[in-house]
Coordinates of C-alpha atoms in Angstrom, one line a residue:
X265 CA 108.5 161.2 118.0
X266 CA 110.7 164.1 118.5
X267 CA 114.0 163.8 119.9
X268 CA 114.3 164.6 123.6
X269 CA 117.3 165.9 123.3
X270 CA 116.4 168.9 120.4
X271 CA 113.2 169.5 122.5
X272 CA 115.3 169.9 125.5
X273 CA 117.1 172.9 123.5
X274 CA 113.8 174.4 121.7
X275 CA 112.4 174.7 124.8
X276 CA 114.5 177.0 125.9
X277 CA 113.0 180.0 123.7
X278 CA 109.2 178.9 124.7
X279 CA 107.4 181.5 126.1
X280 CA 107.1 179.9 129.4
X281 CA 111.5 179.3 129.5
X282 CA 111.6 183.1 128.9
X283 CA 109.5 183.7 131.3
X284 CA 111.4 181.8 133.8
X285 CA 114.7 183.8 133.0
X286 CA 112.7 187.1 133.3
X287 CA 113.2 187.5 129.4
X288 CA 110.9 189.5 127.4
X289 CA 107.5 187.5 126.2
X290 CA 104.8 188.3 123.4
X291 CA 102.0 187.2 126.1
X292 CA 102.2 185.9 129.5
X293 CA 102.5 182.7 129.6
X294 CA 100.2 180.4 131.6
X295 CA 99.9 176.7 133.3
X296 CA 97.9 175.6 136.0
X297 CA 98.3 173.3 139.0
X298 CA 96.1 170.3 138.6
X299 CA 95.6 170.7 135.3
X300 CA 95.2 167.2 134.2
X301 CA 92.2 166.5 136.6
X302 CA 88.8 165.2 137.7
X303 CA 87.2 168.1 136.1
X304 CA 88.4 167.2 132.8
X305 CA 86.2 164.4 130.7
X306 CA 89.5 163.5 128.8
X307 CA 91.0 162.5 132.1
X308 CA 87.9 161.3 133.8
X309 CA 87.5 158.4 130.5
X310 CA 91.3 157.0 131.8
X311 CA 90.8 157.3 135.4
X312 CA 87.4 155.3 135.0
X313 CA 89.4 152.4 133.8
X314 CA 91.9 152.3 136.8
X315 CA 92.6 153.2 140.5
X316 CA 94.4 156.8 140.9
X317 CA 97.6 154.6 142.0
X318 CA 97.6 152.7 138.8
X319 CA 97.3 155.8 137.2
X320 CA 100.7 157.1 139.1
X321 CA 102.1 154.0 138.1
X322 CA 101.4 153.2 134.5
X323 CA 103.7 155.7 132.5
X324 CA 101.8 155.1 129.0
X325 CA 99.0 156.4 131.3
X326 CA 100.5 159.1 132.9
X327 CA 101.9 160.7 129.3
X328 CA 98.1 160.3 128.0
X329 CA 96.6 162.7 131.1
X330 CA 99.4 164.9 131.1
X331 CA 99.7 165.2 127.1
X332 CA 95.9 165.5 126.7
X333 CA 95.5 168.0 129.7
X334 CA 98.1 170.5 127.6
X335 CA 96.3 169.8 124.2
X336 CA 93.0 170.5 125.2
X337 CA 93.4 173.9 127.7
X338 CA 96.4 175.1 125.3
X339 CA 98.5 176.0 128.4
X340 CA 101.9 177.0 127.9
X341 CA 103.8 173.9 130.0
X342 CA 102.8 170.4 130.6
X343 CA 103.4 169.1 133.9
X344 CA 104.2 165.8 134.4
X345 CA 100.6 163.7 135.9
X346 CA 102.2 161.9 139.4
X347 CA 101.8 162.4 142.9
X348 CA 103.6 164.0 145.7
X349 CA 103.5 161.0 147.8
X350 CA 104.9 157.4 145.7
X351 CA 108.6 158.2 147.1
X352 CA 107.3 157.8 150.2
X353 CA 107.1 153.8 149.7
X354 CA 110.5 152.8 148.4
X355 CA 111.4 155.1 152.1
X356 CA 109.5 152.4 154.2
X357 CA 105.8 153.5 154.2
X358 CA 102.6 151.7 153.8
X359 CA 100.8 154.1 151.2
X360 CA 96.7 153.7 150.2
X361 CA 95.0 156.0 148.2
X362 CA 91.5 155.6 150.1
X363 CA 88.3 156.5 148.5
X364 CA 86.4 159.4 149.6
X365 CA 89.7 160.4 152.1
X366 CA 92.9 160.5 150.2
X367 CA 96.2 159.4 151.1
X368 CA 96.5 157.2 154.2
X369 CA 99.5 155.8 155.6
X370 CA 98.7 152.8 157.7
X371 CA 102.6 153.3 159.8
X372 CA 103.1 156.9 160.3
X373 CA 105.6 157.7 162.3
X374 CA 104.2 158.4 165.8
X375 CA 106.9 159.3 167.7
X376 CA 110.5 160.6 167.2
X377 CA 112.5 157.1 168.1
X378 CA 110.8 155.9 165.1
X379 CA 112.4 158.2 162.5
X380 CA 114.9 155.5 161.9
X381 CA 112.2 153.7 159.8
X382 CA 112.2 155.8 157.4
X383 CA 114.9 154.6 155.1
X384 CA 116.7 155.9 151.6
X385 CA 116.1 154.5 148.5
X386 CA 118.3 152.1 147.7
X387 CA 117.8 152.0 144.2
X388 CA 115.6 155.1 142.4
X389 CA 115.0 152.5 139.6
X390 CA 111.8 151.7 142.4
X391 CA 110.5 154.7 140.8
X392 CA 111.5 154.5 136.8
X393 CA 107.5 154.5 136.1
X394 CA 107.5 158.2 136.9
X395 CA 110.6 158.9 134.3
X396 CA 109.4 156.6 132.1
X397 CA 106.3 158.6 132.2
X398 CA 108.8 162.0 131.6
X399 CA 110.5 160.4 128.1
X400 CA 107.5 159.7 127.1
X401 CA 105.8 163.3 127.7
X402 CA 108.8 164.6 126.1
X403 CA 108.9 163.0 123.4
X404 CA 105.3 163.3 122.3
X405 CA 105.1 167.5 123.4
X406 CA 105.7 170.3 120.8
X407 CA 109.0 171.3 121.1
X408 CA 107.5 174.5 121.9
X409 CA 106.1 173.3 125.5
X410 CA 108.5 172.4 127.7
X411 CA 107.6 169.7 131.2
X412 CA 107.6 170.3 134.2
X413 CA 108.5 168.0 137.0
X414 CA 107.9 168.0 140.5
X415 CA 108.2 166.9 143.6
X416 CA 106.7 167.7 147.4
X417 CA 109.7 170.0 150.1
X418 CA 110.6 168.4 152.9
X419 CA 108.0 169.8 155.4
X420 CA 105.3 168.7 153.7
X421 CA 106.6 165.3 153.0
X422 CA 107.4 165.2 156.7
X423 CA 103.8 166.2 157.7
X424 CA 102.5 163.3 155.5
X425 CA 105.0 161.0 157.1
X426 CA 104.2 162.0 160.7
X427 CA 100.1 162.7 160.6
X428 CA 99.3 159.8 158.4
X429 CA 97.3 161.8 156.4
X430 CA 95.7 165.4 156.0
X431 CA 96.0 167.4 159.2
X432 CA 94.1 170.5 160.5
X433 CA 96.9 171.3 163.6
X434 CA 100.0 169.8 162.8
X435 CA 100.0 168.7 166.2
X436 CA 102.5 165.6 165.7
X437 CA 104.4 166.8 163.4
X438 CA 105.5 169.8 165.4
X439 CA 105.5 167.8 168.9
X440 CA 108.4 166.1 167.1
X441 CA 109.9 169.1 165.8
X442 CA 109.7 171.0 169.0
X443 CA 110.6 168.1 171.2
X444 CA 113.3 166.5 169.4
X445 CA 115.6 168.4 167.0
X446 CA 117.8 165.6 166.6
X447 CA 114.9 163.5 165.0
X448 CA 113.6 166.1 163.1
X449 CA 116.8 167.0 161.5
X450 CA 117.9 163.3 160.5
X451 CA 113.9 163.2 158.7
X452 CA 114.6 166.6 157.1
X453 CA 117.8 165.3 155.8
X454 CA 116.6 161.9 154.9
X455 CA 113.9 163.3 152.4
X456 CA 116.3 166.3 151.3
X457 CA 119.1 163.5 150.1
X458 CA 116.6 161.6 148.1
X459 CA 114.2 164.2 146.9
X460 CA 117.7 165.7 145.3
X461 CA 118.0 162.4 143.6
X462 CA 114.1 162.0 142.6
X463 CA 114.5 165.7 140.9
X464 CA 117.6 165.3 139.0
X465 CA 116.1 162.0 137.7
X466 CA 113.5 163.8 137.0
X467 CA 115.6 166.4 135.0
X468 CA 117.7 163.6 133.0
X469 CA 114.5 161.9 131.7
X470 CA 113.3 165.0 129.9
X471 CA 111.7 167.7 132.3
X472 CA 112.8 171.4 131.8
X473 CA 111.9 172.8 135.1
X474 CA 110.6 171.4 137.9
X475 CA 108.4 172.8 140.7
X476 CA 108.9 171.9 144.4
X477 CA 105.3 172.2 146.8
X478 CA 105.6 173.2 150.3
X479 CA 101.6 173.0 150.3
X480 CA 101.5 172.7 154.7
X481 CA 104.0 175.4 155.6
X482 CA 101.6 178.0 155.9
X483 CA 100.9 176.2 158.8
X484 CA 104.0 177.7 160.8
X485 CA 104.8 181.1 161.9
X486 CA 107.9 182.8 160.2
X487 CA 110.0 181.9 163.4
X488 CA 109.3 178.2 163.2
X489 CA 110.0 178.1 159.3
X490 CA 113.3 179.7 159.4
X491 CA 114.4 177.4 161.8
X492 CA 113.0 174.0 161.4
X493 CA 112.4 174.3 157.7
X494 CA 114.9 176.4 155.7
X495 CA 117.9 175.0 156.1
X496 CA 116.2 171.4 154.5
X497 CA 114.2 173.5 151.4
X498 CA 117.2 175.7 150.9
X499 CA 119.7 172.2 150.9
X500 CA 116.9 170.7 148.6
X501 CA 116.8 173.9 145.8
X502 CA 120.6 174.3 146.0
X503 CA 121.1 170.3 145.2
X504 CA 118.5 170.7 142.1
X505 CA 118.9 174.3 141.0
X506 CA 122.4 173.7 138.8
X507 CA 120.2 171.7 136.9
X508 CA 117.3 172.9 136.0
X509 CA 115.5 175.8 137.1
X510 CA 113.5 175.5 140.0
X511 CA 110.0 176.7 140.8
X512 CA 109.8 177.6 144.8
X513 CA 105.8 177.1 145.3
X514 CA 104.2 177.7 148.8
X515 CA 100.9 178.3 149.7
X516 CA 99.0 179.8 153.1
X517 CA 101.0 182.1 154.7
X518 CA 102.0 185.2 153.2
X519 CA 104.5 186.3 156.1
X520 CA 106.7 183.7 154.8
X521 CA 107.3 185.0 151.7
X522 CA 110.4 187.0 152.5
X523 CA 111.6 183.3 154.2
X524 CA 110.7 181.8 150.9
X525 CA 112.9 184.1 148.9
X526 CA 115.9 183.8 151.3
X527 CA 115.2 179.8 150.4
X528 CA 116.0 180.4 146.9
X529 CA 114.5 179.5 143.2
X530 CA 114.1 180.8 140.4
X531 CA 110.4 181.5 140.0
X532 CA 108.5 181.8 143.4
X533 CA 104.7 180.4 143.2
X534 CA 102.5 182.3 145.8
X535 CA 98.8 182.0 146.7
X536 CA 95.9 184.3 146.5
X537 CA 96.2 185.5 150.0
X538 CA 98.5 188.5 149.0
X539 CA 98.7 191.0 146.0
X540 CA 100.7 189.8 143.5
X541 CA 102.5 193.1 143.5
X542 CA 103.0 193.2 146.9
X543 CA 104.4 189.6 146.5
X544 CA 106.7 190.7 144.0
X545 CA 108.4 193.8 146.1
X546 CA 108.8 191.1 148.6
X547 CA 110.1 188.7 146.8
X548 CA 112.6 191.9 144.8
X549 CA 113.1 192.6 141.0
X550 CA 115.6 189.7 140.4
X551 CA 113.3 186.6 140.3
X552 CA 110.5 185.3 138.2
X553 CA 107.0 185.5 139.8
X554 CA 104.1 182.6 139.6
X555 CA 100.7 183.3 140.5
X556 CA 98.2 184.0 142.1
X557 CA 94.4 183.9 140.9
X558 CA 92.3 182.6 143.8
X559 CA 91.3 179.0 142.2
X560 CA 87.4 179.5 143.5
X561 CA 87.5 182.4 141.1
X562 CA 86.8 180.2 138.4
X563 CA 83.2 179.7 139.2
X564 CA 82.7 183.0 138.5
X565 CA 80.7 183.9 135.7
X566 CA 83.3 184.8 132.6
X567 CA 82.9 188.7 132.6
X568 CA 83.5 188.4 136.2
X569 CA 86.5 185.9 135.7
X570 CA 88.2 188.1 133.1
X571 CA 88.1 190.9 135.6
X572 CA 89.9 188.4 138.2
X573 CA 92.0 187.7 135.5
X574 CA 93.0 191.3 134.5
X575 CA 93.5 192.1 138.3
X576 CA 96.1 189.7 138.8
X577 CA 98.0 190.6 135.1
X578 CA 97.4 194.5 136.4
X579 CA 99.3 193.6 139.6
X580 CA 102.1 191.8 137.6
X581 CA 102.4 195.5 135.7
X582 CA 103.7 194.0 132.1
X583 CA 107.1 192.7 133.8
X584 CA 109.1 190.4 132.7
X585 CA 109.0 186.9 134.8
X586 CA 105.3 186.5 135.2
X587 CA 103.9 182.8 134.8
X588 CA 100.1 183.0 135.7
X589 CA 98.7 180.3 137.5
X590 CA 96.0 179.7 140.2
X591 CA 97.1 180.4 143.8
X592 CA 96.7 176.4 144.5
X593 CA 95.4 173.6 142.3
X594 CA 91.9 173.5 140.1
X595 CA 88.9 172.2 141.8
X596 CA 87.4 168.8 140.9
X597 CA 84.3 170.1 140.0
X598 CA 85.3 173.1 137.7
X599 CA 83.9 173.3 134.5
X600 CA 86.3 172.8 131.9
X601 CA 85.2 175.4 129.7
X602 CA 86.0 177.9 132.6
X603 CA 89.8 176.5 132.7
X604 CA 89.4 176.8 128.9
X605 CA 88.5 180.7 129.1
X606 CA 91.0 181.8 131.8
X607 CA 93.8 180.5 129.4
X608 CA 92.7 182.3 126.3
X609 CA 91.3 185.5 128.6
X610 CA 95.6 185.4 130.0
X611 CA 96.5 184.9 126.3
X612 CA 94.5 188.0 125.5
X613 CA 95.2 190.1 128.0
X614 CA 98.4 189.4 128.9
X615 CA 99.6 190.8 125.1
X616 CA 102.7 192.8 125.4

């Protein structure tokens, strides 16, 4: 095993570190959300053996996905194989992963005077089987590869917390976030003070950078995220940022992207919805750039894939701080070898 603490320091001249600090690169550098996934055989001969919980939750596990996922596409980062939702439980929440429906939490919080429920963690230890998981990724990954950890913003934490589940309006998240500001601001606040915590853990146990998903905002117009979500995300970036960089991820809303900026990060991960271009005189010359291939693009056939590919490297215009990535996460059903392509194709094309 290598020691986490030289990796720690190697890592800082990968490709993908460089990248971050808007450094020059020989190629751009490339991971992808979901990479350790359904789609991939290597993955589906663990998950076969246990539920995706006891997955989360076994860190020999955990480092096996995430390790093998890296190995096998030859992506440029690892990121660590968990799930947004585990700190929810420690927080007072009756989690199930549900079969054919996803997450479920069987006591959402329905209205505002039940906020209060929704407790800190007393002891992050509750949750040592993700960075457990992290020292042994980091130990085990060329020192060449750095991990990246992660964690879900506020909002979209909130959502989960509120709705119970996946949501198509938002309705009772917002109703509490119109109707009761006081509410919504001690949530915001409760998940801000512990997802801090989570991340630096997070940071301590090996990880290099870590990304933070706001995967629902697109749901709001610009007025409603400057007001009931910046302040939290911006509170949340500035308690994790000293220590590692952060990744600002949000997907579904392009308006939001000069919001997003103002939010802070070092890289900013955007979707498909926009030109990457565009994106980045938005976003200004001063930040890194993450994106933004339209995951559905990867059913294409190849020659039409590497086009995709090219676009989205075109848009980026050889500057330094571009990480390629899919706008959101790979599809279960994707063919590996497709995953497999895009990397080399980005590897290739993105030669400097």
């Amino acid at each position: 095993m290598n020691s986490p603490q030289a990796d720690t320091a190697y890592c800082q001249n990968s490709r993908f570190m460089k990248a971050v600090r808007r450094e020059p690169v020989d190629t751009t550098p490339i991971w992808i959300m979901r990479q350790a996934g359904r789609y991939l055989p290597e993955y589906m001969e663990v998950r076969n053996r246990v539920t995706f919980i006891e997955l989360c939750k076994t860190p020999e596990l955990a480092a096996e996905v995430t390790l093998t996922a890296q190995s096998v596409l030859g992506v440029d980062a690892a990121i660590l194989f968990a799930d947004l939702l585990p700190i929810l439980e420690p927080m007072g929440l009756d989690l199930e992963y549900v079969k054919g429906e996803g997450p479920v939490i069987h006591n959402p919080i329905q209205e505002s005077s039940q906020v209060d429920r929704l407790t800190d963690i007393a002891d992050m230890n509750c949750l040592e089987f993700v960075f457990d998981a992290v020292k042994l990724i980091r130990a085990d990954l060329p020192t060449d590869i750095p991990l990246l950890g992660f964690a879900g913003c506020p909002f979209t934490l909130a959502s989960y917390a509120i709705e119970g589940g996946s949501s198509k309006n938002y309705r009772r998240t917002k109703q509490i976030m119109y109707n009761d500001p006081v509410a919504w601001d001690a949530l915001m606040n409760r998940f801000v003070d512990n997802l801090i915590i989570y991340l630096q853990r997070q940071i301590t146990a090996g990880c290099q950078a870590v990304q933070i998903f706001d995967s629902w905002a697109g749901c709001l117009s610009p007025e409603d995220y400057q007001q009931y979500v910046q302040p939290y995300t911006a509170k949340l970036v500035a308690g994790v940022q000293d220590h590692a960089p952060v990744i600002n991820f949000m997907t579904g809303n392009p308006a939001l992207i000069p919001l997003q900026k103002q939010t802070g990060g070092q890289v900013f991960g955007i979707d498909w919805r926009i030109n990457l271009a565009d994106a980045w005189e938005i976003l200004g010359p001063d930040v890194a750039v993450q994106g933004n291939l339209d995951p559905i693009a990867l059913y294409a056939d190849l020659p039409v894939l590497k086009q995709k590919a090219k676009s989205v490297l075109d848009a980026a215009g050889g500057r330094n701080g571009h990480i390629f990535n899919l706008g959101h996460g790979v599809m279960p059903d994707m063919n590996p070898d497709n995953v497999k392509a895009l990397v080399e194709m980005v590897h290739e094309l993105g030669c400097r």
